[in-house]
Amino acid sequence: MTGGSKIRYTTQLQAGLGLIEETKSLLSIYKPGMTVTELYDAALESGLFPMVSARRLKNIIGECFSPRYLKTDSARFLKPISQNAPAHVFNQHLFVFTALANQILFNFIIEIYWNRYAGGRDMLSIDDARDFVSQAVNEGKTQKPWSETTIRRVSSYLIGCCADYGMLSSKRSPVRQIQSIRLEEYTLLFFSYWLHFQQMGDNRIIKHDLWQLFGLTPDDVREELKRISKKDWLIVQSAADVTRISWRFNSLEEVVDVITES
């Protein structure tokens, strides 16, 4: 997924925003290879969701957990991270996968959030989100035209999701304080290897759009990789615009071990 792809925007965020605690509970139940139905049945039987209706739980798993963590085959890696890594590291992994699964959120963060931050603004409003969504509808980026009600709802989802992941103040208000986030070294480690094991070349990894979720340019990413190379997690060699990376770990399981044993 890239910010410039032709994937249409959807209202899928209406099924759930950050869902950090719910995701952590589902990961505690999850076993590798589970289908959506199997996970739903196990979640119902677990007793971990006493305040969630069966219908709501089904929507959370089918519309949120599945596209974010099952279709990307990331749940099996996130489970040990959720149990053993600091909460802010785990949450940042969820943030990336949530943005990758929701193009409208992905583009909102890149095009609006970071542009406002770079422009020196310290606030982001529901009107900023509404303008972004309205423009997207006018440009035909949705599967069909959205009503004003849908535009308002989706705008609030974007703001709420950013707040859930610590990018905006949590206080419910039409105007939120921007709380800039920094790419955690373990997040950088995981996703650089995650892209590498998708057979992606070193320069493509550095230029991948997902780093823009943290306001980073390819040059920034290269420097961040050089920084973590001091921990012997990889070796970075660069000359002009060409970068070569020597990868130390042979699987994402090894990478997760580093994250969880730190």
GROMACS .gro file of C-alpha atoms in nm:
model
  262
    1MET     CA    1   0.000   0.000   0.000
    2THR     CA    2   0.121   0.346  -0.082
    3GLY     CA    3  -0.021   0.688  -0.030
    4GLY     CA    4  -0.067   0.729  -0.405
    5SER     CA    5  -0.240   0.400  -0.478
    6LYS     CA    6  -0.585   0.380  -0.638
    7ILE     CA    7  -0.748   0.200  -0.346
    8ARG     CA    8  -1.081   0.368  -0.272
    9TYR     CA    9  -1.147   0.523   0.065
   10THR     CA   10  -1.396   0.334   0.282
   11THR     CA   11  -1.586   0.390   0.607
   12GLN     CA   12  -1.426   0.084   0.766
   13LEU     CA   13  -1.298   0.288   1.061
   14GLN     CA   14  -1.658   0.306   1.182
   15ALA     CA   15  -1.613  -0.050   1.310
   16GLY     CA   16  -1.338   0.062   1.547
   17LEU     CA   17  -1.063   0.318   1.586
   18GLY     CA   18  -0.743   0.234   1.775
   19LEU     CA   19  -0.899  -0.055   1.971
   20ILE     CA   20  -0.574  -0.100   2.161
   21GLU     CA   21  -0.711  -0.289   2.461
   22GLU     CA   22  -0.948  -0.497   2.250
   23THR     CA   23  -0.663  -0.591   2.018
   24LYS     CA   24  -0.444  -0.691   2.310
   25SER     CA   25  -0.721  -0.915   2.444
   26LEU     CA   26  -0.779  -1.074   2.103
   27LEU     CA   27  -0.407  -1.138   2.062
   28SER     CA   28  -0.404  -1.318   2.397
   29ILE     CA   29  -0.664  -1.558   2.254
   30TYR     CA   30  -0.523  -1.580   1.902
   31LYS     CA   31  -0.336  -1.887   1.784
   32PRO     CA   32  -0.146  -1.897   1.452
   33GLY     CA   33  -0.364  -2.015   1.166
   34MET     CA   34  -0.692  -1.912   1.327
   35THR     CA   35  -0.965  -1.794   1.091
   36VAL     CA   36  -1.195  -1.502   1.165
   37THR     CA   37  -1.471  -1.742   1.267
   38GLU     CA   38  -1.244  -1.945   1.494
   39LEU     CA   39  -1.115  -1.632   1.664
   40TYR     CA   40  -1.468  -1.501   1.708
   41ASP     CA   41  -1.583  -1.828   1.867
   42ALA     CA   42  -1.281  -1.833   2.098
   43ALA     CA   43  -1.336  -1.469   2.195
   44LEU     CA   44  -1.701  -1.536   2.278
   45GLU     CA   45  -1.603  -1.827   2.501
   46SER     CA   46  -1.314  -1.643   2.668
   47GLY     CA   47  -1.521  -1.414   2.886
   48LEU     CA   48  -1.282  -1.127   2.810
   49PHE     CA   49  -1.550  -0.913   2.646
   50PRO     CA   50  -1.840  -0.903   2.895
   51MET     CA   51  -1.948  -0.551   2.795
   52VAL     CA   52  -1.931  -0.614   2.419
   53SER     CA   53  -2.229  -0.756   2.231
   54ALA     CA   54  -2.179  -1.060   2.008
   55ARG     CA   55  -2.260  -0.849   1.702
   56ARG     CA   56  -2.013  -0.578   1.803
   57LEU     CA   57  -1.743  -0.837   1.872
   58LYS     CA   58  -1.799  -0.991   1.530
   59ASN     CA   59  -1.757  -0.649   1.367
   60ILE     CA   60  -1.440  -0.575   1.561
   61ILE     CA   61  -1.282  -0.903   1.452
   62GLY     CA   62  -1.407  -0.904   1.093
   63GLU     CA   63  -1.373  -0.534   1.009
   64CYS     CA   64  -1.077  -0.429   1.225
   65PHE     CA   65  -0.863  -0.712   1.359
   66SER     CA   66  -0.872  -0.920   1.041
   67PRO     CA   67  -0.768  -0.656   0.782
   68ARG     CA   68  -0.508  -0.511   1.016
   69TYR     CA   69  -0.347  -0.822   1.165
   70LEU     CA   70  -0.473  -1.142   1.001
   71LYS     CA   71  -0.450  -1.047   0.634
   72THR     CA   72  -0.102  -0.906   0.696
   73ASP     CA   73  -0.002  -1.222   0.888
   74SER     CA   74   0.122  -0.997   1.167
   75ALA     CA   75  -0.088  -1.126   1.458
   76ARG     CA   76   0.156  -1.406   1.534
   77PHE     CA   77   0.436  -1.152   1.574
   78LEU     CA   78   0.230  -0.895   1.760
   79LYS     CA   79   0.114  -1.147   2.021
   80PRO     CA   80   0.454  -1.180   2.195
   81ILE     CA   81   0.517  -0.807   2.150
   82SER     CA   82   0.187  -0.731   2.326
   83GLN     CA   83   0.286  -0.954   2.617
   84ASN     CA   84   0.650  -0.857   2.664
   85ALA     CA   85   0.731  -0.519   2.507
   86PRO     CA   86   0.658  -0.174   2.654
   87ALA     CA   87   0.307  -0.049   2.578
   88HIS     CA   88   0.427   0.244   2.368
   89VAL     CA   89   0.624   0.007   2.142
   90PHE     CA   90   0.327  -0.228   2.099
   91ASN     CA   91   0.090   0.062   2.033
   92GLN     CA   92   0.317   0.201   1.763
   93HIS     CA   93   0.310  -0.132   1.579
   94LEU     CA   94  -0.071  -0.127   1.592
   95PHE     CA   95  -0.070   0.229   1.460
   96VAL     CA   96   0.126   0.133   1.149
   97PHE     CA   97  -0.088  -0.170   1.067
   98THR     CA   98  -0.408   0.027   1.125
   99ALA     CA   99  -0.293   0.301   0.887
  100LEU     CA  100  -0.185   0.046   0.626
  101ALA     CA  101  -0.529  -0.115   0.641
  102ASN     CA  102  -0.715   0.217   0.611
  103GLN     CA  103  -0.597   0.427   0.319
  104ILE     CA  104  -0.799   0.730   0.423
  105LEU     CA  105  -0.627   0.737   0.762
  106PHE     CA  106  -0.288   0.675   0.600
  107ASN     CA  107  -0.327   0.970   0.365
  108PHE     CA  108  -0.480   1.196   0.628
  109ILE     CA  109  -0.175   1.151   0.849
  110ILE     CA  110   0.069   1.215   0.566
  111GLU     CA  111  -0.114   1.495   0.387
  112ILE     CA  112  -0.276   1.681   0.676
  113TYR     CA  113  -0.129   1.588   1.013
  114TRP     CA  114   0.239   1.613   0.924
  115ASN     CA  115   0.190   1.909   0.691
  116ARG     CA  116   0.023   2.100   0.975
  117TYR     CA  117   0.307   2.002   1.208
  118ALA     CA  118   0.574   2.099   0.955
  119GLY     CA  119   0.397   2.431   0.904
  120GLY     CA  120   0.438   2.516   1.270
  121ARG     CA  121   0.080   2.452   1.376
  122ASP     CA  122   0.022   2.290   1.712
  123MET     CA  123  -0.351   2.222   1.671
  124LEU     CA  124  -0.562   2.006   1.440
  125SER     CA  125  -0.937   2.048   1.413
  126ILE     CA  126  -1.235   1.844   1.308
  127ASP     CA  127  -1.279   2.104   1.032
  128ASP     CA  128  -0.933   2.013   0.897
  129ALA     CA  129  -1.044   1.652   0.878
  130ARG     CA  130  -1.379   1.743   0.723
  131ASP     CA  131  -1.210   1.950   0.452
  132PHE     CA  132  -0.980   1.657   0.375
  133VAL     CA  133  -1.269   1.410   0.351
  134SER     CA  134  -1.487   1.646   0.146
  135GLN     CA  135  -1.206   1.702  -0.102
  136ALA     CA  136  -1.152   1.327  -0.130
  137VAL     CA  137  -1.520   1.275  -0.209
  138ASN     CA  138  -1.513   1.554  -0.469
  139GLU     CA  139  -1.207   1.394  -0.630
  140GLY     CA  140  -1.381   1.058  -0.660
  141LYS     CA  141  -1.165   0.876  -0.407
  142THR     CA  142  -1.465   0.702  -0.248
  143GLN     CA  143  -1.652   0.411  -0.402
  144LYS     CA  144  -1.959   0.631  -0.424
  145PRO     CA  145  -2.038   0.989  -0.315
  146TRP     CA  146  -2.072   1.024   0.062
  147SER     CA  147  -2.349   1.219   0.231
  148GLU     CA  148  -2.269   1.511   0.461
  149THR     CA  149  -2.353   1.287   0.755
  150THR     CA  150  -2.100   1.026   0.643
  151ILE     CA  151  -1.838   1.295   0.583
  152ARG     CA  152  -1.886   1.426   0.937
  153ARG     CA  153  -1.867   1.076   1.085
  154VAL     CA  154  -1.553   0.978   0.896
  155SER     CA  155  -1.390   1.309   0.990
  156SER     CA  156  -1.447   1.231   1.357
  157TYR     CA  157  -1.307   0.879   1.307
  158LEU     CA  158  -0.984   1.021   1.168
  159ILE     CA  159  -0.939   1.258   1.461
  160GLY     CA  160  -1.036   0.990   1.713
  161CYS     CA  161  -0.798   0.732   1.569
  162CYS     CA  162  -0.506   0.976   1.577
  163ALA     CA  163  -0.591   1.051   1.940
  164ASP     CA  164  -0.604   0.680   2.027
  165TYR     CA  165  -0.247   0.641   1.903
  166GLY     CA  166  -0.119   0.945   2.090
  167MET     CA  167  -0.082   1.178   1.792
  168LEU     CA  168  -0.347   1.420   1.918
  169SER     CA  169  -0.467   1.514   2.265
  170SER     CA  170  -0.728   1.278   2.402
  171LYS     CA  171  -0.958   1.549   2.536
  172ARG     CA  172  -1.280   1.547   2.335
  173SER     CA  173  -1.286   1.879   2.156
  174PRO     CA  174  -1.338   2.013   1.801
  175VAL     CA  175  -0.976   2.127   1.817
  176ARG     CA  176  -0.701   1.892   1.937
  177GLN     CA  177  -0.342   1.953   2.040
  178ILE     CA  178  -0.086   1.795   1.807
  179GLN     CA  179   0.140   1.557   1.997
  180SER     CA  180   0.422   1.466   1.761
  181ILE     CA  181   0.540   1.108   1.775
  182ARG     CA  182   0.888   0.974   1.723
  183LEU     CA  183   0.959   0.647   1.547
  184GLU     CA  184   1.067   0.400   1.816
  185GLU     CA  185   1.384   0.207   1.735
  186TYR     CA  186   1.204  -0.126   1.782
  187THR     CA  187   0.931  -0.015   1.542
  188LEU     CA  188   1.198   0.077   1.288
  189LEU     CA  189   1.368  -0.257   1.343
  190PHE     CA  190   1.048  -0.458   1.299
  191PHE     CA  191   0.914  -0.284   0.991
  192SER     CA  192   1.246  -0.262   0.810
  193TYR     CA  193   1.276  -0.640   0.844
  194TRP     CA  194   0.905  -0.685   0.770
  195LEU     CA  195   0.957  -0.512   0.435
  196HIS     CA  196   1.285  -0.697   0.377
  197PHE     CA  197   1.115  -1.036   0.418
  198GLN     CA  198   0.863  -0.931   0.154
  199GLN     CA  199   1.158  -0.947  -0.087
  200MET     CA  200   1.180  -0.571  -0.109
  201GLY     CA  201   1.510  -0.417  -0.214
  202ASP     CA  202   1.709  -0.203   0.027
  203ASN     CA  203   1.647   0.127  -0.152
  204ARG     CA  204   1.276   0.053  -0.187
  205ILE     CA  205   1.258  -0.012   0.187
  206ILE     CA  206   1.412   0.326   0.262
  207LYS     CA  207   1.171   0.498   0.024
  208HIS     CA  208   0.861   0.310   0.139
  209ASP     CA  209   0.561   0.526   0.219
  210LEU     CA  210   0.501   0.377   0.563
  211TRP     CA  211   0.787   0.584   0.708
  212GLN     CA  212   0.592   0.895   0.615
  213LEU     CA  213   0.351   0.801   0.893
  214PHE     CA  214   0.626   0.931   1.122
  215GLY     CA  215   0.701   1.238   0.912
  216LEU     CA  216   1.025   1.089   0.778
  217THR     CA  217   1.191   1.138   0.439
  218PRO     CA  218   1.409   0.866   0.281
  219ASP     CA  219   1.718   1.054   0.403
  220ASP     CA  220   1.573   1.052   0.755
  221VAL     CA  221   1.508   0.678   0.733
  222ARG     CA  222   1.862   0.612   0.615
  223GLU     CA  223   2.001   0.804   0.912
  224GLU     CA  224   1.770   0.626   1.155
  225LEU     CA  225   1.883   0.289   1.019
  226LYS     CA  226   2.246   0.394   1.061
  227ARG     CA  227   2.166   0.483   1.420
  228ILE     CA  228   2.022   0.141   1.507
  229SER     CA  229   2.305  -0.030   1.318
  230LYS     CA  230   2.519   0.058   1.620
  231LYS     CA  231   2.323  -0.209   1.807
  232ASP     CA  232   2.441  -0.469   1.555
  233TRP     CA  233   2.090  -0.531   1.424
  234LEU     CA  234   2.196  -0.458   1.065
  235ILE     CA  235   2.473  -0.283   0.872
  236VAL     CA  236   2.406   0.017   0.650
  237GLN     CA  237   2.637   0.129   0.369
  238SER     CA  238   2.543   0.424   0.153
  239ALA     CA  239   2.698   0.626  -0.127
  240ALA     CA  240   2.510   0.901  -0.308
  241ASP     CA  241   2.152   0.774  -0.347
  242VAL     CA  242   2.238   0.405  -0.325
  243THR     CA  243   2.209   0.221   0.004
  244ARG     CA  244   2.300  -0.137   0.083
  245ILE     CA  245   2.189  -0.309   0.400
  246SER     CA  246   2.337  -0.627   0.544
  247TRP     CA  247   2.063  -0.804   0.734
  248ARG     CA  248   2.166  -0.988   1.047
  249PHE     CA  249   1.845  -1.172   1.133
  250ASN     CA  250   1.703  -1.456   0.925
  251SER     CA  251   1.339  -1.433   1.031
  252LEU     CA  252   1.089  -1.199   1.189
  253GLU     CA  253   1.074  -1.439   1.483
  254GLU     CA  254   1.437  -1.347   1.556
  255VAL     CA  255   1.350  -0.979   1.533
  256VAL     CA  256   1.059  -1.023   1.773
  257ASP     CA  257   1.292  -1.199   2.016
  258VAL     CA  258   1.513  -0.889   2.020
  259ILE     CA  259   1.213  -0.665   2.085
  260THR     CA  260   1.064  -0.881   2.360
  261GLU     CA  261   1.389  -0.963   2.537
  262SER     CA  262   1.511  -0.606   2.561
   0.00000   0.00000   0.00000
